[in-house]
């Protein structure tokens, strides 16, 4: 379908897709097998000026919006979601600084992120605070002109490779979630260490570790926004990131559909290509419908966000839950179409199916997404009475 992209948007999409085809696809199986972080590809993306896509122009970025970010992540994910996640996680760490950072903080951190010289990460999740983000236990106590952080963040993408980490910690335990604040923590700050590199089902090219904070002493100018804004910063950051997760799901599913359709044209059984069998045609048709429907929704939500509405939590959740559920089903069907071949590591759909699962889990599980949507609908229909 023609989504009426501008010339600039088409150029962005074409550039990202070329990098996916030329740089990512040839090495994605090796990166997955060896669980290797894609440093060289991230350098290629930085050299192509893509690391600053969402960073405002005054800080060295391209100043593009949610829609361009969606186009970029979709194209990269056609190559490998593990690589795309490693790249996108830096945006996740940049959003809080863009949204709530002081001018000095923005000048300090955003130009490096825009150039691809600085990687960022976002530290929210803990052992007892996954979907229940309000249950975080990491603390930040005030000590004169400093804050002292203690706690452990779990399953943090880019932990250990990111230079800058935005950490959510409690400055006032008595207030619960309203007592959470956001801090900028450097990789080399005294007291910061990292857990083992987690061994994952999918997205193995990305790095996932614990961030361990032991008496980490930060000057007060590392506080983002004001004390008590941590939960708001978290919600706004995740709202902006969720269409990106939907976009990664679309790129992944499109690639799985392409692989399955090409295989169905070449694979012969009973004297004809399996594409000629109606059962296979219907599977591929359903896959194509789901991919295109998801693309339409994610694109629409991203464009809606760029009109700068005050609240887009429901729409962001819709784009994430619909597209990521779709990607899981489409990759399962791609494996089924390809049969025994699809189950083998020699073919990329096996990896795609493993990669798809995390998209239903991170940045808010799809069950939590339905909670967000349901709560928003409840409020809307209460007003209509």
Short mmCIF file of C-alpha atoms in Angstrom, two decimals:
data_model
loop_
_atom_site.label_atom_id
_atom_site.label_comp_id
_atom_site.label_asym_id
_atom_site.label_seq_id
_atom_site.Cartn_x
_atom_site.Cartn_y
_atom_site.Cartn_z
CA UNK A 1 0.00 0.00 0.00
CA UNK A 2 1.02 3.60 -0.55
CA UNK A 3 1.22 5.40 2.79
CA UNK A 4 1.98 8.73 1.12
CA UNK A 5 5.50 9.03 2.44
CA UNK A 6 7.40 12.23 1.79
CA UNK A 7 10.60 12.08 -0.24
CA UNK A 8 12.62 12.44 2.97
CA UNK A 9 10.74 9.58 4.61
CA UNK A 10 11.27 7.34 1.59
CA UNK A 11 14.98 8.11 1.63
CA UNK A 12 15.16 7.23 5.33
CA UNK A 13 13.29 3.98 4.75
CA UNK A 14 15.40 3.06 1.72
CA UNK A 15 18.66 3.78 3.55
CA UNK A 16 17.66 1.67 6.55
CA UNK A 17 16.47 -1.15 4.32
CA UNK A 18 19.74 -1.10 2.38
CA UNK A 19 21.71 -1.39 5.62
CA UNK A 20 19.43 -4.25 6.67
CA UNK A 21 20.04 -6.09 3.40
CA UNK A 22 23.73 -5.37 2.99
CA UNK A 23 25.03 -5.23 6.56
CA UNK A 24 22.60 -7.06 8.82
CA UNK A 25 21.22 -10.05 6.93
CA UNK A 26 24.62 -11.50 5.96
CA UNK A 27 25.70 -11.71 9.62
CA UNK A 28 22.45 -12.13 11.56
CA UNK A 29 22.77 -15.91 11.93
CA UNK A 30 26.32 -15.59 13.26
CA UNK A 31 25.40 -12.78 15.65
CA UNK A 32 22.55 -14.91 16.96
CA UNK A 33 24.61 -18.08 17.25
CA UNK A 34 27.57 -16.39 18.93
CA UNK A 35 25.43 -13.93 20.92
CA UNK A 36 27.63 -11.12 19.65
CA UNK A 37 26.74 -7.45 20.17
CA UNK A 38 26.51 -5.69 16.76
CA UNK A 39 29.12 -2.99 17.31
CA UNK A 40 30.09 -2.70 13.65
CA UNK A 41 26.49 -2.38 12.47
CA UNK A 42 25.79 0.32 15.07
CA UNK A 43 28.83 2.18 13.72
CA UNK A 44 27.40 1.86 10.20
CA UNK A 45 24.08 3.27 11.42
CA UNK A 46 25.88 6.16 13.11
CA UNK A 47 27.89 6.91 9.96
CA UNK A 48 24.61 6.97 8.04
CA UNK A 49 23.41 9.64 10.51
CA UNK A 50 20.60 7.41 11.76
CA UNK A 51 21.59 7.42 15.44
CA UNK A 52 20.16 10.92 15.74
CA UNK A 53 16.87 10.34 13.96
CA UNK A 54 14.67 11.38 16.90
CA UNK A 55 17.15 13.78 18.53
CA UNK A 56 16.22 17.47 18.03
CA UNK A 57 18.29 19.37 15.50
CA UNK A 58 19.68 21.81 18.08
CA UNK A 59 21.43 18.84 19.72
CA UNK A 60 22.88 17.42 16.52
CA UNK A 61 20.03 15.13 15.50
CA UNK A 62 17.68 15.02 12.55
CA UNK A 63 14.69 16.22 14.56
CA UNK A 64 12.33 13.59 13.16
CA UNK A 65 9.23 12.26 14.86
CA UNK A 66 7.55 9.05 15.91
CA UNK A 67 6.52 8.20 12.35
CA UNK A 68 10.06 8.36 10.99
CA UNK A 69 11.24 6.30 13.94
CA UNK A 70 8.65 3.66 13.09
CA UNK A 71 9.81 3.56 9.46
CA UNK A 72 13.41 3.19 10.56
CA UNK A 73 12.84 0.41 13.10
CA UNK A 74 10.56 -1.53 10.76
CA UNK A 75 13.19 -1.54 8.02
CA UNK A 76 16.02 -2.55 10.36
CA UNK A 77 13.90 -5.33 11.85
CA UNK A 78 13.47 -6.87 8.42
CA UNK A 79 17.14 -7.70 8.87
CA UNK A 80 17.29 -8.69 12.54
CA UNK A 81 15.24 -7.71 15.58
CA UNK A 82 18.22 -8.35 17.87
CA UNK A 83 20.17 -5.65 16.05
CA UNK A 84 17.16 -3.32 15.90
CA UNK A 85 16.59 -3.69 19.65
CA UNK A 86 20.23 -2.85 20.39
CA UNK A 87 19.84 0.29 18.31
CA UNK A 88 16.38 1.27 19.60
CA UNK A 89 17.34 0.80 23.26
CA UNK A 90 19.54 3.87 22.98
CA UNK A 91 16.47 5.88 21.95
CA UNK A 92 14.67 4.46 25.00
CA UNK A 93 17.42 5.91 27.16
CA UNK A 94 17.38 9.22 25.27
CA UNK A 95 13.64 9.90 25.57
CA UNK A 96 13.70 10.79 29.29
CA UNK A 97 16.52 13.28 28.70
CA UNK A 98 14.73 14.77 25.69
CA UNK A 99 11.44 15.07 27.57
CA UNK A 100 12.55 16.10 31.06
CA UNK A 101 16.22 17.00 30.94
CA UNK A 102 17.49 20.47 31.74
CA UNK A 103 19.10 22.43 28.94
CA UNK A 104 22.50 21.59 30.41
CA UNK A 105 21.66 17.87 30.53
CA UNK A 106 20.43 17.92 26.94
CA UNK A 107 23.59 19.69 25.77
CA UNK A 108 25.73 17.20 27.70
CA UNK A 109 24.19 13.92 26.53
CA UNK A 110 22.07 14.26 23.41
CA UNK A 111 24.78 15.28 20.89
CA UNK A 112 26.82 12.16 21.70
CA UNK A 113 23.77 9.94 21.32
CA UNK A 114 22.91 11.67 18.02
CA UNK A 115 26.41 10.98 16.67
CA UNK A 116 26.26 7.36 17.78
CA UNK A 117 29.27 7.90 20.02
CA UNK A 118 27.20 7.41 23.18
CA UNK A 119 24.87 4.48 23.78
CA UNK A 120 22.05 4.83 26.27
CA UNK A 121 19.86 2.47 28.30
CA UNK A 122 16.75 2.73 30.46
CA UNK A 123 16.76 1.01 33.85
CA UNK A 124 13.31 0.35 35.29
CA UNK A 125 12.69 -3.39 35.74
CA UNK A 126 13.67 -5.20 38.94
CA UNK A 127 13.28 -8.75 40.24
CA UNK A 128 10.02 -7.86 42.01
CA UNK A 129 9.00 -5.01 39.71
CA UNK A 130 8.25 -6.18 36.19
CA UNK A 131 4.73 -5.39 35.07
CA UNK A 132 4.20 -3.81 38.50
CA UNK A 133 6.58 -0.92 37.83
CA UNK A 134 5.40 0.81 40.98
CA UNK A 135 7.01 -1.92 43.10
CA UNK A 136 10.60 -0.83 42.47
CA UNK A 137 12.92 -1.08 45.48
CA UNK A 138 16.00 0.79 44.23
CA UNK A 139 16.51 3.86 46.42
CA UNK A 140 18.13 7.26 46.09
CA UNK A 141 18.72 9.04 49.37
CA UNK A 142 19.59 12.73 49.49
CA UNK A 143 22.97 13.55 51.02
CA UNK A 144 23.72 17.25 50.80
CA UNK A 145 24.32 18.11 47.14
CA UNK A 146 24.36 14.43 46.19
CA UNK A 147 22.05 11.45 45.79
CA UNK A 148 23.22 7.98 46.81
CA UNK A 149 21.69 5.10 44.82
CA UNK A 150 21.36 1.48 45.93
CA UNK A 151 19.58 -1.38 44.21
CA UNK A 152 19.62 -3.76 41.28
CA UNK A 153 17.93 -3.36 37.92
CA UNK A 154 17.17 -6.58 36.04
CA UNK A 155 17.00 -7.52 32.34
CA UNK A 156 18.19 -4.14 31.10
CA UNK A 157 18.86 -3.96 27.37
CA UNK A 158 22.29 -2.45 26.58
CA UNK A 159 23.39 -2.72 30.22
CA UNK A 160 27.17 -2.86 30.33
CA UNK A 161 27.59 -1.47 26.81
CA UNK A 162 25.62 1.75 27.30
CA UNK A 163 27.62 4.76 28.47
CA UNK A 164 24.56 6.50 29.93
CA UNK A 165 21.77 4.85 31.93
CA UNK A 166 18.55 6.49 33.05
CA UNK A 167 17.67 4.83 36.36
CA UNK A 168 14.34 5.00 38.18
CA UNK A 169 14.77 5.00 41.97
CA UNK A 170 12.71 5.88 45.03
CA UNK A 171 13.54 9.19 46.69
CA UNK A 172 10.57 8.82 49.06
CA UNK A 173 9.52 5.26 49.89
CA UNK A 174 6.45 6.44 51.80
CA UNK A 175 4.89 7.81 48.63
CA UNK A 176 5.24 4.59 46.62
CA UNK A 177 5.24 5.25 42.85
CA UNK A 178 4.76 8.98 43.51
CA UNK A 179 8.08 8.92 45.33
CA UNK A 180 10.07 7.66 42.32
CA UNK A 181 12.62 9.84 40.58
CA UNK A 182 14.84 9.51 37.50
CA UNK A 183 18.62 9.80 37.49
CA UNK A 184 21.39 9.81 34.89
CA UNK A 185 23.99 7.20 35.81
CA UNK A 186 27.26 6.77 33.92
CA UNK A 187 28.66 3.36 33.15
CA UNK A 188 31.90 4.20 34.94
CA UNK A 189 30.44 5.87 38.05
CA UNK A 190 31.98 4.38 41.22
CA UNK A 191 29.69 1.71 42.65
CA UNK A 192 28.15 0.75 39.29
CA UNK A 193 28.63 -2.83 38.14
CA UNK A 194 26.86 -5.27 35.86
CA UNK A 195 25.59 -8.82 36.16
CA UNK A 196 26.29 -11.69 33.83
CA UNK A 197 25.23 -11.48 30.21
CA UNK A 198 21.84 -13.20 30.12
CA UNK A 199 21.33 -16.15 27.78
CA UNK A 200 18.07 -15.56 25.96
CA UNK A 201 15.63 -17.45 23.74
CA UNK A 202 15.80 -14.77 21.08
CA UNK A 203 17.27 -11.35 20.21
CA UNK A 204 20.62 -12.86 21.13
CA UNK A 205 22.63 -10.15 19.39
CA UNK A 206 21.39 -7.70 22.02
CA UNK A 207 22.94 -7.48 25.48
CA UNK A 208 20.77 -7.97 28.58
CA UNK A 209 22.27 -7.65 32.06
CA UNK A 210 21.61 -6.47 35.59
CA UNK A 211 22.71 -2.98 36.59
CA UNK A 212 23.97 -3.17 40.17
CA UNK A 213 24.10 0.07 42.16
CA UNK A 214 26.07 0.06 45.41
CA UNK A 215 26.37 3.42 47.17
CA UNK A 216 26.53 5.19 43.80
CA UNK A 217 27.07 8.85 44.65
CA UNK A 218 25.64 11.24 42.06
CA UNK A 219 25.75 15.05 42.03
CA UNK A 220 22.28 16.58 42.26
CA UNK A 221 22.44 17.77 38.65
CA UNK A 222 22.05 14.12 37.57
CA UNK A 223 18.40 14.23 38.71
CA UNK A 224 16.05 14.34 35.71
CA UNK A 225 13.17 16.73 36.16
CA UNK A 226 12.03 17.01 39.76
CA UNK A 227 11.89 14.55 42.63
CA UNK A 228 8.76 12.44 42.37
CA UNK A 229 8.51 12.65 38.57
CA UNK A 230 10.08 9.25 37.95
CA UNK A 231 6.85 7.39 37.35
CA UNK A 232 5.55 10.05 34.96
CA UNK A 233 8.87 10.00 33.10
CA UNK A 234 8.63 6.22 32.86
CA UNK A 235 5.08 6.22 31.48
CA UNK A 236 5.78 8.94 28.92
CA UNK A 237 8.95 7.17 27.80
CA UNK A 238 7.20 3.83 27.34
CA UNK A 239 4.27 5.44 25.53
CA UNK A 240 6.70 6.87 22.98
CA UNK A 241 8.59 3.58 22.67
CA UNK A 242 5.64 1.22 22.19
CA UNK A 243 4.88 2.07 18.55
CA UNK A 244 8.55 1.30 17.91
CA UNK A 245 8.01 -2.19 19.32
CA UNK A 246 5.05 -2.50 16.97
CA UNK A 247 7.23 -1.40 14.07
CA UNK A 248 9.86 -4.01 14.90
CA UNK A 249 7.09 -6.61 14.91
CA UNK A 250 5.99 -5.52 11.44
CA UNK A 251 9.51 -5.69 10.02
CA UNK A 252 10.03 -9.13 11.53
CA UNK A 253 6.68 -10.45 10.30
CA UNK A 254 7.17 -9.03 6.81
CA UNK A 255 10.52 -10.77 6.57
CA UNK A 256 8.99 -14.06 7.79
CA UNK A 257 6.19 -13.75 5.21
CA UNK A 258 8.72 -13.06 2.45
CA UNK A 259 10.77 -16.12 3.40
CA UNK A 260 7.72 -18.39 3.60
CA UNK A 261 6.25 -17.18 0.30
CA UNK A 262 9.56 -17.58 -1.54
CA UNK A 263 9.96 -21.08 -0.11
CA UNK A 264 6.39 -22.01 -1.12
CA UNK A 265 7.19 -21.06 -4.71
CA UNK A 266 10.28 -23.27 -4.78
CA UNK A 267 9.19 -26.26 -2.71
CA UNK A 268 7.48 -28.93 -4.83
CA UNK A 269 5.22 -31.69 -3.52
CA UNK A 270 2.86 -33.91 -5.49
CA UNK A 271 4.27 -32.49 -8.72
CA UNK A 272 3.63 -28.80 -8.05
CA UNK A 273 4.83 -25.89 -5.89
CA UNK A 274 3.19 -25.95 -2.47
CA UNK A 275 2.07 -22.37 -3.19
CA UNK A 276 -0.49 -23.95 -5.55
CA UNK A 277 -2.28 -25.65 -2.66
CA UNK A 278 -5.19 -23.68 -1.31
CA UNK A 279 -4.30 -24.56 2.30
CA UNK A 280 -0.91 -22.86 1.88
CA UNK A 281 -2.38 -19.95 -0.07
CA UNK A 282 -4.85 -19.27 2.74
CA UNK A 283 -2.11 -19.30 5.35
CA UNK A 284 -0.01 -16.86 3.36
CA UNK A 285 -3.04 -14.70 2.63
CA UNK A 286 -3.91 -14.47 6.32
CA UNK A 287 -0.29 -13.63 7.13
CA UNK A 288 -0.27 -10.83 4.55
CA UNK A 289 -3.56 -9.38 5.82
CA UNK A 290 -2.30 -9.34 9.41
CA UNK A 291 0.99 -7.68 8.46
CA UNK A 292 -0.71 -4.95 6.45
CA UNK A 293 -3.39 -4.31 9.08
CA UNK A 294 -0.69 -3.97 11.74
CA UNK A 295 1.33 -1.62 9.55
CA UNK A 296 -1.71 0.59 9.00
CA UNK A 297 -2.42 0.80 12.74
CA UNK A 298 1.18 1.45 13.81
CA UNK A 299 1.67 4.10 11.12
CA UNK A 300 -1.59 5.79 12.10
CA UNK A 301 -0.66 5.85 15.80
CA UNK A 302 2.81 7.21 15.08
CA UNK A 303 1.34 10.00 12.96
CA UNK A 304 -1.18 10.71 15.70
CA UNK A 305 1.63 11.03 18.26
CA UNK A 306 3.39 13.51 15.99
CA UNK A 307 0.34 15.80 16.13
CA UNK A 308 1.37 16.22 19.80
CA UNK A 309 -1.74 15.11 21.68
CA UNK A 310 -1.58 15.28 25.47
CA UNK A 311 -2.37 11.63 26.01
CA UNK A 312 -1.79 8.73 23.62
CA UNK A 313 -1.29 5.86 26.09
CA UNK A 314 -4.26 3.89 24.78
CA UNK A 315 -3.27 4.26 21.14
CA UNK A 316 0.39 3.41 21.85
CA UNK A 317 -0.71 0.28 23.71
CA UNK A 318 -3.02 -0.70 20.84
CA UNK A 319 -0.21 -0.42 18.31
CA UNK A 320 2.10 -2.50 20.45
CA UNK A 321 -0.30 -5.29 21.41
CA UNK A 322 -1.86 -5.77 17.97
CA UNK A 323 1.39 -5.78 16.00
CA UNK A 324 3.40 -7.94 18.40
CA UNK A 325 0.67 -10.56 18.76
CA UNK A 326 0.54 -10.57 14.97
CA UNK A 327 4.30 -11.11 14.65
CA UNK A 328 4.18 -14.12 16.95
CA UNK A 329 1.40 -15.73 14.91
CA UNK A 330 2.93 -14.90 11.54
CA UNK A 331 6.33 -16.33 12.46
CA UNK A 332 4.68 -19.51 13.78
CA UNK A 333 2.80 -19.80 10.49
CA UNK A 334 5.98 -19.14 8.48
CA UNK A 335 7.64 -22.08 10.20
CA UNK A 336 4.56 -24.20 9.49
CA UNK A 337 4.52 -23.30 5.80
CA UNK A 338 8.17 -24.29 5.52
CA UNK A 339 7.66 -27.49 7.53
CA UNK A 340 10.83 -29.28 8.59
CA UNK A 341 12.96 -26.72 6.75
CA UNK A 342 11.45 -23.92 8.81
CA UNK A 343 12.38 -25.70 12.03
CA UNK A 344 16.04 -25.88 11.06
CA UNK A 345 18.61 -23.20 11.91
CA UNK A 346 19.71 -23.19 8.29
CA UNK A 347 16.60 -21.14 7.54
CA UNK A 348 15.98 -17.73 9.18
CA UNK A 349 12.33 -18.24 10.20
CA UNK A 350 13.41 -20.42 13.14
CA UNK A 351 15.27 -17.42 14.56
CA UNK A 352 12.41 -15.06 13.69
CA UNK A 353 9.97 -17.16 15.68
CA UNK A 354 12.27 -17.03 18.71
CA UNK A 355 12.80 -13.30 18.31
CA UNK A 356 9.08 -12.58 18.03
CA UNK A 357 8.28 -13.77 21.54
CA UNK A 358 10.09 -10.99 23.38
CA UNK A 359 8.04 -8.37 21.54
CA UNK A 360 4.97 -9.57 23.44
CA UNK A 361 6.83 -9.21 26.74
CA UNK A 362 9.09 -6.18 26.90
CA UNK A 363 8.09 -2.51 27.17
CA UNK A 364 4.96 -3.71 28.93
CA UNK A 365 3.54 -7.20 28.46
CA UNK A 366 0.61 -7.51 26.11
CA UNK A 367 -1.59 -8.34 29.08
CA UNK A 368 -0.63 -5.00 30.64
CA UNK A 369 -1.31 -3.31 27.29
CA UNK A 370 -4.85 -4.65 27.45
CA UNK A 371 -5.17 -3.29 30.99
CA UNK A 372 -4.13 0.16 29.76
CA UNK A 373 -6.58 0.01 26.86
CA UNK A 374 -9.38 -1.27 29.06
CA UNK A 375 -8.86 1.43 31.69
CA UNK A 376 -8.86 4.13 29.01
CA UNK A 377 -12.07 2.74 27.50
CA UNK A 378 -13.69 2.65 30.93
CA UNK A 379 -12.92 6.33 31.45
CA UNK A 380 -14.13 7.24 27.96
CA UNK A 381 -17.45 5.44 28.33
CA UNK A 382 -17.98 6.90 31.80
CA UNK A 383 -17.73 10.38 30.28
CA UNK A 384 -20.24 9.46 27.57
CA UNK A 385 -22.99 8.62 30.06
#
